[in-house]
Coordinates of C-alpha atoms in Angstrom, one line a residue:
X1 CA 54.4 -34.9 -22.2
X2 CA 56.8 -34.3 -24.5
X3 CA 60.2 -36.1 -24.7
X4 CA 63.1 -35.6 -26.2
X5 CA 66.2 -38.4 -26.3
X6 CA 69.5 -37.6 -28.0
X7 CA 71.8 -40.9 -28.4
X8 CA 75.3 -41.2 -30.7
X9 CA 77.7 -39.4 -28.7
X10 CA 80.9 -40.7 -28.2
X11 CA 85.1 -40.4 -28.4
X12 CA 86.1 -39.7 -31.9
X13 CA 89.5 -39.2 -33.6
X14 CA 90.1 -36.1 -35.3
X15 CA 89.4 -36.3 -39.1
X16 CA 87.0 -39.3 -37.6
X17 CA 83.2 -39.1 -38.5
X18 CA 79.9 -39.9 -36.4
X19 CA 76.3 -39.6 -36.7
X20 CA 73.9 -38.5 -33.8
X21 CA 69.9 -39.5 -33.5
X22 CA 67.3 -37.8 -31.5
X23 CA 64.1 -39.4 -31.2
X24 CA 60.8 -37.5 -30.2
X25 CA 57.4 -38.4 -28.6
X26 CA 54.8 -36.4 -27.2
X27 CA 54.5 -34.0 -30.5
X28 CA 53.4 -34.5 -34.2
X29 CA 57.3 -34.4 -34.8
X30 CA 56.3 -33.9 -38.6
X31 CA 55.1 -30.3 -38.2
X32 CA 58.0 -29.2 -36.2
X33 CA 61.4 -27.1 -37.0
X34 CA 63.9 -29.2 -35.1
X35 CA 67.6 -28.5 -34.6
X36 CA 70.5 -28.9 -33.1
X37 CA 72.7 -27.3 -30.9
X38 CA 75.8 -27.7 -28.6
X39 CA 77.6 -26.4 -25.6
X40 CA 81.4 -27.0 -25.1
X41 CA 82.6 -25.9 -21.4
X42 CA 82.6 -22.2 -20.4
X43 CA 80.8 -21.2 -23.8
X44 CA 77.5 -20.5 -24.3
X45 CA 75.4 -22.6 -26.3
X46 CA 74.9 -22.1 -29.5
X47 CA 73.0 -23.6 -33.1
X48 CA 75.0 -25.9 -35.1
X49 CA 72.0 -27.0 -37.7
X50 CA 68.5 -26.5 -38.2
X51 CA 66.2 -28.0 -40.3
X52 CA 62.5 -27.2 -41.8
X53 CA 59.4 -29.7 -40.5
X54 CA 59.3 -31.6 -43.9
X55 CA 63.0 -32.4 -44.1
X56 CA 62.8 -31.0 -47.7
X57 CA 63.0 -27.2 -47.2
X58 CA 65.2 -24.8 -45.7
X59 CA 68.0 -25.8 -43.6
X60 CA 70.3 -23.4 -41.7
X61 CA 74.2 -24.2 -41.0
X62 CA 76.5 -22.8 -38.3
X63 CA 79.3 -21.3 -40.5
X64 CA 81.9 -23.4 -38.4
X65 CA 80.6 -26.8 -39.5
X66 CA 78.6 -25.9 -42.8
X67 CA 80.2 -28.8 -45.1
X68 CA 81.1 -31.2 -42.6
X69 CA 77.8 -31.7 -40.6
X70 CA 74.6 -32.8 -42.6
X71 CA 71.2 -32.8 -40.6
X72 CA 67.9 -34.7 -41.8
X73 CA 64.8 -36.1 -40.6
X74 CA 62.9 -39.1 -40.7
X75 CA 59.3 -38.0 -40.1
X76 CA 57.8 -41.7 -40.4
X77 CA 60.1 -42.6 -37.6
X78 CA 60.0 -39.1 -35.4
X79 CA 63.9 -39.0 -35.4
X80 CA 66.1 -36.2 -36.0
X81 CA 69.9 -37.3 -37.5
X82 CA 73.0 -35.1 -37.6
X83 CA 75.8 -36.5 -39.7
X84 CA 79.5 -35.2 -38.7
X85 CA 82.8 -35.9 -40.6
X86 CA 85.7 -34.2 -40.5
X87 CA 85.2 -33.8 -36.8
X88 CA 87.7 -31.2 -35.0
X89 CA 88.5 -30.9 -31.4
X90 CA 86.4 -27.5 -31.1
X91 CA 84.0 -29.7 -31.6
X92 CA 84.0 -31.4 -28.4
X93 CA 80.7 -30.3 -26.5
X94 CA 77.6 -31.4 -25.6
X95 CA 75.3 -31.9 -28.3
X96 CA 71.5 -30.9 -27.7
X97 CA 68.3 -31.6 -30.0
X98 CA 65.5 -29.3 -30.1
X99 CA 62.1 -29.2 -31.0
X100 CA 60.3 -25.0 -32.0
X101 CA 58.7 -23.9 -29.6
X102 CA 55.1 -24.1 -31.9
X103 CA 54.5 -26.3 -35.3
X104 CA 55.3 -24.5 -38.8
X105 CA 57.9 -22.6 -37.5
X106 CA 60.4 -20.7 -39.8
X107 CA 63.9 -22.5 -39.4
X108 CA 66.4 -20.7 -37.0
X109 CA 69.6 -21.5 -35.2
X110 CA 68.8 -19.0 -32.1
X111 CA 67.2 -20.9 -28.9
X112 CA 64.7 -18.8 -28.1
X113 CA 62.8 -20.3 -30.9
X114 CA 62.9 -23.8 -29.5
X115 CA 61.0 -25.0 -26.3
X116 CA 61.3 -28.4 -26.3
X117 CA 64.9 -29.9 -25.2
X118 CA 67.0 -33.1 -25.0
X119 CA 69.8 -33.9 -21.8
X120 CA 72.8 -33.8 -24.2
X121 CA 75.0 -36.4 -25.4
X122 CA 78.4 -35.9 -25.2
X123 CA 81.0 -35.9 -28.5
X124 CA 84.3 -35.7 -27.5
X125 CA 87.1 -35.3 -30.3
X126 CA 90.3 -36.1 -29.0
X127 CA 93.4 -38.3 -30.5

C-alpha cells in the first residue's frame, strides 16, 4: 500500500517564508516524478511544482510561483520538499503531494499524470 503524508503547513505572514515535506512509502520513491499541487476554496486544483525522479533533471514551475517556491527531493530519505518565500495570500490553499501514476515518468504539472495522493496540509497566508 502506498502512502503518502504531507506535513509543514501552517499560518504565515505575507512576505513570510515556509517549507513543506512529504514523505512516501509503499513505492521505490527514487524512480518516481513527484509533485505538488494545491487547491484554494472554490478553485480547482491545480500544479504548483514538479520535479524529475532523480531530483537532478527537469523541473516544471507554475508561472504564479516560479521564483519564489523551490522543490527538491531527498531520495535516500523518500521525501519530497517544497520551499516557499515570498508567500502571498492567493496562496492560501491546501497543499497536496503527488506521486506519477508509473516510474520514469516525464515531469508534468497536470493530475492526470499522478495516481498516488497525500490528504493536504493546509498554508494559510494571512497578516
Amino acid at each position: 500500500q502506498v502512502l503518502v503524508v504531507e506535513s509543514g503547513g501552517d499560518l504565515v505572514q505575507p512576505g513570510g517564508s515556509l517549507t513543506l515535506s512529504c514523505t512516501v512509502s509503499g513505492l521505490a520513491f527514487g524512480d518516481y516524478m513527484m509533485a505538488w499541487f494545491r487547491q484554494a476554496p472554490g478553485k480547482e486544483r491545480e500544479g504548483v511544482a514538479c520535479i524529475d525522479s532523480t531530483g537532478s533533471g527537469e523541473i516544471l514551475y507554475h508561472y504564479l510561483v516560479r521564483g519564489r517556491f523551490t522543490i527538491s527531493r531527498d531520495n535516500a530519505k523518500k521525501t519530497l520538499y517544497l520551499q516557499m518565500n515570498s508567500l502571498k495570500s492567493e496562496d492560501t490553499a491546501t497543499y497536496y503531494c503527488a506521486a506519477a501514476k508509473e516510474s520514469f515518468y516525464v515531469p508534468s504539472l497536470l493530475a492526470k499524470d499522478f495516481g498516488y495522493w497525500g490528504q493536504g496540509t493546509q498554508v494559510t497566508v494571512s497578516s
